[in-house]
Coordinates of C-alpha atoms and ligand atoms in Angstrom, one line a residue:
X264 CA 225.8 119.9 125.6
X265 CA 224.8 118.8 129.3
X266 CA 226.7 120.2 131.9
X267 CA 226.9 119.3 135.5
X268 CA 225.6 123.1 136.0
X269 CA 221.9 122.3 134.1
X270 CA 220.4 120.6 137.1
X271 CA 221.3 123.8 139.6
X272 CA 222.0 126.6 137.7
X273 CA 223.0 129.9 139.1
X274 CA 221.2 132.6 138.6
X275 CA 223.3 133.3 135.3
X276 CA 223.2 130.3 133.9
X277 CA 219.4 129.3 134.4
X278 CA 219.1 133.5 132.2
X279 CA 221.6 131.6 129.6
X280 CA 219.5 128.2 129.4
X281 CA 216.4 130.7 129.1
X282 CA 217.7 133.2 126.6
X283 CA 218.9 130.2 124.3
X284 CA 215.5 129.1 124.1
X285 CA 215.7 126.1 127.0
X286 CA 213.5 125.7 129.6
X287 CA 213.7 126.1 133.5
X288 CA 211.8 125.9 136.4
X289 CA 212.4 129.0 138.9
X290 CA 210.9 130.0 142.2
X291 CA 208.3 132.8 143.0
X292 CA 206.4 133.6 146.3
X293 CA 203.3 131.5 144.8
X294 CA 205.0 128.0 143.5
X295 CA 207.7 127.2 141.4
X296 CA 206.5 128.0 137.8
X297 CA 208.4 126.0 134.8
X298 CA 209.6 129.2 132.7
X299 CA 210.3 130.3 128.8
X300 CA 211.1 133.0 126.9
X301 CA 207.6 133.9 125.9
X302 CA 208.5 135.5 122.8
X303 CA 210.0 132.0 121.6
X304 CA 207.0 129.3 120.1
X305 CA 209.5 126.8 120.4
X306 CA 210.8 127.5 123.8
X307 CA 207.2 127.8 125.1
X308 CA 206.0 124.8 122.7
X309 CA 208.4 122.5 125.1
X310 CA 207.2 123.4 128.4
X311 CA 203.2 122.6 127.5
X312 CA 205.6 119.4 126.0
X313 CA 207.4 118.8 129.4
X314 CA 203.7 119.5 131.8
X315 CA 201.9 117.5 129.4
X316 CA 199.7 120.4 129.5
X317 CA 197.2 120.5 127.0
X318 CA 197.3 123.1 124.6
X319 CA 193.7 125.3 124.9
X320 CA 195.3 126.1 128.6
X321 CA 196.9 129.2 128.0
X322 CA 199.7 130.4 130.1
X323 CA 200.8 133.4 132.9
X324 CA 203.4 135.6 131.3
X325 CA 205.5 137.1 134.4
X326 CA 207.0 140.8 133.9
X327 CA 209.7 142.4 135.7
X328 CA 208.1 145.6 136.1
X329 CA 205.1 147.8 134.9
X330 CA 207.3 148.9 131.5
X331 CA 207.6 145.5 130.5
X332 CA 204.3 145.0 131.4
X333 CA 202.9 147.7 129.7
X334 CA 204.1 146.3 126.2
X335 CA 202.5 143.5 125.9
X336 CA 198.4 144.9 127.5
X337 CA 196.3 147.5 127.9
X338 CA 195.5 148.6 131.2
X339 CA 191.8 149.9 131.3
X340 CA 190.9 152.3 133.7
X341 CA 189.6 149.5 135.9
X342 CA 192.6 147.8 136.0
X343 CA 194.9 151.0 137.5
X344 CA 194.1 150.0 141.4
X345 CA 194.6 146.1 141.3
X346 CA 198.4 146.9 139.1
X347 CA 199.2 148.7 142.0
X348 CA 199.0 145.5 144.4
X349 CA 202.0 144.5 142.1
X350 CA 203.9 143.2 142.6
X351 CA 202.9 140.2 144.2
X352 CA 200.8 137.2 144.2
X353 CA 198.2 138.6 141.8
X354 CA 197.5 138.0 137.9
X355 CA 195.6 140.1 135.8
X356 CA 193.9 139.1 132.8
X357 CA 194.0 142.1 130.5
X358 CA 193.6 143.4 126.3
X359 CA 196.4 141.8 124.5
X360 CA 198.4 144.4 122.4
X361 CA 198.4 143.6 118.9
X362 CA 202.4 144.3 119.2
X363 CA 203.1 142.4 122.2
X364 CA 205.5 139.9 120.1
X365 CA 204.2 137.1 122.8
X366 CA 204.0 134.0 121.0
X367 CA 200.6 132.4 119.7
X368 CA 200.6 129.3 122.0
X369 CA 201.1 131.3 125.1
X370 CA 197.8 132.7 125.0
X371 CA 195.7 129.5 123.1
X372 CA 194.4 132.0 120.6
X373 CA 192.6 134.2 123.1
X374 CA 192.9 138.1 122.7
X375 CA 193.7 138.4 126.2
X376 CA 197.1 138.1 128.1
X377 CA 197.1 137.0 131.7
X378 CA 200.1 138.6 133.3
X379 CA 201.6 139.2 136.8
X380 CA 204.8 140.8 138.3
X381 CA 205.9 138.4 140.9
X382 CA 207.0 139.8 144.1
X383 CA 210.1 137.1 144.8
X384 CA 213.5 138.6 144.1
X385 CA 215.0 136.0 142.8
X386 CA 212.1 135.7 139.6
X387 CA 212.5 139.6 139.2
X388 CA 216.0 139.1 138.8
X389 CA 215.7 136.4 136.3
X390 CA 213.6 138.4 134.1
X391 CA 215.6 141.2 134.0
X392 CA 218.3 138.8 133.1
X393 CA 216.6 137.4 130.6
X394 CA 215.3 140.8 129.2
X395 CA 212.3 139.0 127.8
X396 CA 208.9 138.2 129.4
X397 CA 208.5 134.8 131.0
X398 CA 205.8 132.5 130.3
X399 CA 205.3 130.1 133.2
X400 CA 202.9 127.5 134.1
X401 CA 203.4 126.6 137.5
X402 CA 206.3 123.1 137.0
X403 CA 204.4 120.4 137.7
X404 CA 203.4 117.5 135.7
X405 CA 199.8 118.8 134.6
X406 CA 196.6 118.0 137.0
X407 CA 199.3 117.2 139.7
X408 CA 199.8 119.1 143.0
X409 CA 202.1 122.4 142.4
X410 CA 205.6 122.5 143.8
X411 CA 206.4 124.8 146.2
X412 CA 210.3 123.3 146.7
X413 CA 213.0 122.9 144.0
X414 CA 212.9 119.1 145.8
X415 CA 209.2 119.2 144.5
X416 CA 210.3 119.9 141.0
X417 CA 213.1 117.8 140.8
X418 CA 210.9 114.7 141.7
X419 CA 208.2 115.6 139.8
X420 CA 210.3 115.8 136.0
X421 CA 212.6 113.0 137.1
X422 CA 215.5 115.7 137.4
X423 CA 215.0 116.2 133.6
X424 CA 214.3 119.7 134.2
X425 CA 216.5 122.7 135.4
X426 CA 215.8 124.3 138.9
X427 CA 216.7 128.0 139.8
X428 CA 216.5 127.2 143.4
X429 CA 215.3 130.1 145.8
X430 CA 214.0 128.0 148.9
X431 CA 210.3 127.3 149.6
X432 CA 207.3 129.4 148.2
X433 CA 206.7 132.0 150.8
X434 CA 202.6 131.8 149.7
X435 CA 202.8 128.1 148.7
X436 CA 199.3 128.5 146.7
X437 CA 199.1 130.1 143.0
X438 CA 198.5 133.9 142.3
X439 CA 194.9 135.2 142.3
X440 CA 193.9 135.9 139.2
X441 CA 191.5 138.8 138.5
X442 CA 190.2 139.4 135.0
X443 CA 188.7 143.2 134.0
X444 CA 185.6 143.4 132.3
X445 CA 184.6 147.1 132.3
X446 CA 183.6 148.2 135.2
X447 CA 183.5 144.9 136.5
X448 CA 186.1 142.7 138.6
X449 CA 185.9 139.4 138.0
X450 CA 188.0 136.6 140.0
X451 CA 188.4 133.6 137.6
X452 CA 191.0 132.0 140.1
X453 CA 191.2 132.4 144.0
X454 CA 194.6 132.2 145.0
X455 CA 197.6 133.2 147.2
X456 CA 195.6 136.7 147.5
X457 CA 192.4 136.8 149.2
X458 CA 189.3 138.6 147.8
X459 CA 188.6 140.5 150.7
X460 CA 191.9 141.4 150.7
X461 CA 191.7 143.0 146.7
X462 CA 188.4 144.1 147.2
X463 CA 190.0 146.3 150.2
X464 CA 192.8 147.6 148.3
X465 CA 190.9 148.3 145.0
X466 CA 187.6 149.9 147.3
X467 CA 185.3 147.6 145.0
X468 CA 184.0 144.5 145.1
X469 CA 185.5 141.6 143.4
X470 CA 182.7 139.4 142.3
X471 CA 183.5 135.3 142.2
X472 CA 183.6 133.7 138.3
X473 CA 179.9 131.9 137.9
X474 CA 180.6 128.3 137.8
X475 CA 180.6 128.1 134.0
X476 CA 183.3 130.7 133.4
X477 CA 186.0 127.2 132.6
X478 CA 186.1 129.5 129.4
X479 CA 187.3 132.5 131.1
X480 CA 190.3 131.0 132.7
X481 CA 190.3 127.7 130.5
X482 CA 192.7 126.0 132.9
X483 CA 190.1 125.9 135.8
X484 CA 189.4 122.3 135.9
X485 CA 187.2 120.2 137.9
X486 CA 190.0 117.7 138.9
X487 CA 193.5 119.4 139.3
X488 CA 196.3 119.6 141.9
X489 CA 195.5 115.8 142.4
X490 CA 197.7 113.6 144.8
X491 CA 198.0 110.0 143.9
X492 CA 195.8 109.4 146.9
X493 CA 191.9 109.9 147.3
X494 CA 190.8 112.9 149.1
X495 CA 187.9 112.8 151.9
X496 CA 187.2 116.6 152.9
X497 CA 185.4 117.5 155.6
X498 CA 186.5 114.6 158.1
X499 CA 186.8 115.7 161.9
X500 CA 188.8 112.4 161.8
X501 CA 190.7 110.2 159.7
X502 CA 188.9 106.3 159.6
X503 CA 191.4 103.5 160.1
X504 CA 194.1 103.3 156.8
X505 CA 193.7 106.9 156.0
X506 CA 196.0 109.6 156.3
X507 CA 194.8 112.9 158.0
X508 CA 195.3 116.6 157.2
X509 CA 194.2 118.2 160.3
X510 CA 194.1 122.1 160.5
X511 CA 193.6 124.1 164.2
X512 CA 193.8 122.3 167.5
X513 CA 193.3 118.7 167.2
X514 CA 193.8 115.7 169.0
X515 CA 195.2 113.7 165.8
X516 CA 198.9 113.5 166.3
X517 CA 201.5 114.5 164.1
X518 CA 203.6 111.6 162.3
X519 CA 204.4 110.2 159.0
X520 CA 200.6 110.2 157.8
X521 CA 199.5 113.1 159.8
X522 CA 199.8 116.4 159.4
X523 CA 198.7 119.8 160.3
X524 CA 198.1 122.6 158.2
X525 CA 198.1 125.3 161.1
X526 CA 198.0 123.7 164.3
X527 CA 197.1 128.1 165.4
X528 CA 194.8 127.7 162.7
X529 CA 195.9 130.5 160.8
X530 CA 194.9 130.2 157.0
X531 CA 198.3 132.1 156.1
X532 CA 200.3 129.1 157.4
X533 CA 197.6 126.4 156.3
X534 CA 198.1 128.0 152.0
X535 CA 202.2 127.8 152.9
X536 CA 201.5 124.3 153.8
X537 CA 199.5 122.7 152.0
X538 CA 200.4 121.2 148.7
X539 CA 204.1 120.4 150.6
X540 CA 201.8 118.6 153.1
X541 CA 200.2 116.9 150.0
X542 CA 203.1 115.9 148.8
X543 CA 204.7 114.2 151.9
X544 CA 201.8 112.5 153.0
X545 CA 201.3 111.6 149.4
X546 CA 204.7 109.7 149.4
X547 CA 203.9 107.6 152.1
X548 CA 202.3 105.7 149.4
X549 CA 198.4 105.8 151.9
X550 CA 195.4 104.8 149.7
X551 CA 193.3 107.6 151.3
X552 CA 193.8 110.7 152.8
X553 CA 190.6 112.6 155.3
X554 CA 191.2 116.3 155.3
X555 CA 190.1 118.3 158.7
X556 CA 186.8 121.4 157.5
X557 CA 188.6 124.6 156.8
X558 CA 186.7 127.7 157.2
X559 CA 185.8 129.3 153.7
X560 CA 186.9 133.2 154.8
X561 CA 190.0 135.2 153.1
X562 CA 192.3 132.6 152.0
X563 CA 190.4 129.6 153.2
X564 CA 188.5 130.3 149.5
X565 CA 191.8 129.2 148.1
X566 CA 192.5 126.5 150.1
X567 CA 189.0 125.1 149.7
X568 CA 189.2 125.6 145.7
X569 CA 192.6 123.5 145.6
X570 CA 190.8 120.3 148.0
X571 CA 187.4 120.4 146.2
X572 CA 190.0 120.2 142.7
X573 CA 192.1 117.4 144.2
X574 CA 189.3 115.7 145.7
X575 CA 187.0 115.4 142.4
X576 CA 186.5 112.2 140.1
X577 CA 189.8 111.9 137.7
X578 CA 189.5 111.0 134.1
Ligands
LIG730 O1 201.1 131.6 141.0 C1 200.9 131.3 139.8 O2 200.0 131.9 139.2 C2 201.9 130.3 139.1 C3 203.3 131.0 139.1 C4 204.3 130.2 138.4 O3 203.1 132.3 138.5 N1 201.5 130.0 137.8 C5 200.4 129.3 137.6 O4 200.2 129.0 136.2 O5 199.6 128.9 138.5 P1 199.2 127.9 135.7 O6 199.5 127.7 134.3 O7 199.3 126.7 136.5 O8 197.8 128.5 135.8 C6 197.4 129.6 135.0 C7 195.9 129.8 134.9 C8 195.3 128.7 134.1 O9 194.1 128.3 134.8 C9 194.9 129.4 132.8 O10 193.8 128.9 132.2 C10 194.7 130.8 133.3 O11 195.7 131.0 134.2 N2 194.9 131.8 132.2 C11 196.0 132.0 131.5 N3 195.8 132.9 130.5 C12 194.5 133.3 130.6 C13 193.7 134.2 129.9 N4 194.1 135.0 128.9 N5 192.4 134.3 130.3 C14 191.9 133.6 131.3 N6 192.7 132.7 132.0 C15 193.9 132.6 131.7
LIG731 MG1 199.1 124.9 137.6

């Protein structure tokens, strides 16, 4: 039965919605992912149902600590240093155990498990709640811009969908994800933590995914995180009727159709900004939006990844 709790459950109630095989988006320090009890085909079958996801795109199973980690991969010597890092904004694409009890569909038949221990209080708590592994997808309607608000989520399932709320994404750009190939590091995703950044932690490099890895993290596709407007990248201005996205100093003024990612320029702030800056200047319903260069260093990789995705031809 529907209760006037289901839109904004507690923290106890969005465990009981969870734990009787329901679905429910909740927040972590990357976006708001749409979670299930990962152990449950049914419960996991309905959000790939509710995203419109399709189902070779396997999802992120989210732990509450190393232990429940630990039951459901291997961890290879390689992968010791980058576990550390956890928690945090960083997924890890490891052995499946044969004994993991994760459902099939999480995973789209592959023998690997991408997994991450989030770093947001708030999704630790749930878990633990829970008691079972989460799988979540990040809760948006699939090859649209993630949500990084409950708003966001709201909106984008019609309110047909559950929201934990915990406040804005502190990141506001998915986890990294990092997969371990023997002695290799491989980034299949850049995300809410930079290479550099890994690479300085672990003391090794992390080498970028060749450009036909779409295998290796299936959901990698060429148009993605789209806005119902057309993207123009590397503009230093916006042309008359378009919008503008304007990161560092610039002269364009803020206002309905403007925005800046960083007016310091500071690529933390422009990832915290930017899909929320997508999705207001999306709303204004402009044809066209022109998006200011943003340099390709630490998390301007990222940043860069998500435009080129939302910029390409759509199907
Ligand atoms: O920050 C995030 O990572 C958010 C929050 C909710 O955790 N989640 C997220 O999930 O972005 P999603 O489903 O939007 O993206 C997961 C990506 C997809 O590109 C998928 O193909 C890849 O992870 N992936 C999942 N399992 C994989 C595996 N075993 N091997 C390679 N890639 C995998
Ligand atoms: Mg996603």
């Amino acid at each position: 039965m529907k209760t006037a709790h289901d839109d904004h459950p507690t923290l106890d109630q969005a465990a009981e919605i969870l734990r009787g095989g329901g679905i429910c988006a909740f927040p972590t320090e990357t976006v708001y992912g749409l979670g299930a009890d990962a152990t449950n085909s049914d419960a996991v079958l309905a959000v790939y149902e509710a995203k419109g996801r399709p189902r070779f795109n396997p999802l992120i199973v989210h732990c509450a600590d190393r232990e429940m980690a630990e039951r459901l991969v291997t961890f290879p010597a390689g992968a010791e240093a980058l576990a550390a890092l956890w928690p945090g904004p960083l997924t890890l694409v490891l052995p499946r155990r044969a004994d993991a009890g994760i459902s099939d569909i999480v995973t789209a038949g592959l023998d690997t498990l991408a997994v991450r221990i989030p770093a947001h209080p708030l999704a630790q708590s749930l878990i633990r709640a829970v008691g079972r592994p989460l799988a979540a997808p990040s809760a948006n309607p699939s090859g649209k811009l993630s949500p990084t608000t409950a708003a966001q989520v709201r909106r984008a399932f019609g309110g047909r969908v559950p929201v934990l709320d915990g406040g804005p994404c502190q990141a506001g750009l998915e986890s990294t994800i990092v997969a371990v190939d023997g002695e290799r590091l491989v980034q299949l995703r850049a995300g809410a933590m930079s290479r550099e950044e890994i690479a300085f932690a672990v003391g090794r490099p992390v080498e970028v995914a060749p450009k036909d890895a779409n295998v290796a993290a299936p959901g990698m596709l060429r148009s993605h995180y789209a806005p119902a407007a057309d993207l123009r990248l590397d503009a230093a201005e916006p042309l008359p009727g378009e919008a503008y996205l304007a990161f560092g100093p610039s002269a364009v003024a803020e206002g309905p159709r403007c925005r800046n990612l960083s007016p310091s320029g500071d690529l933390h702030e422009a990832a915290r900004n930017l899909f929320s800056a997508l999705h207001e200047i999306d709303a204004s319903g402009v044809a066209r939006i022109a998006v200011a260069p943003i340099p390709d260093s630490g998390l301007g990789e990222a940043i860069n990844d998500r435009l080129r995705r939302a910029a390409a031809p759509r199907d």
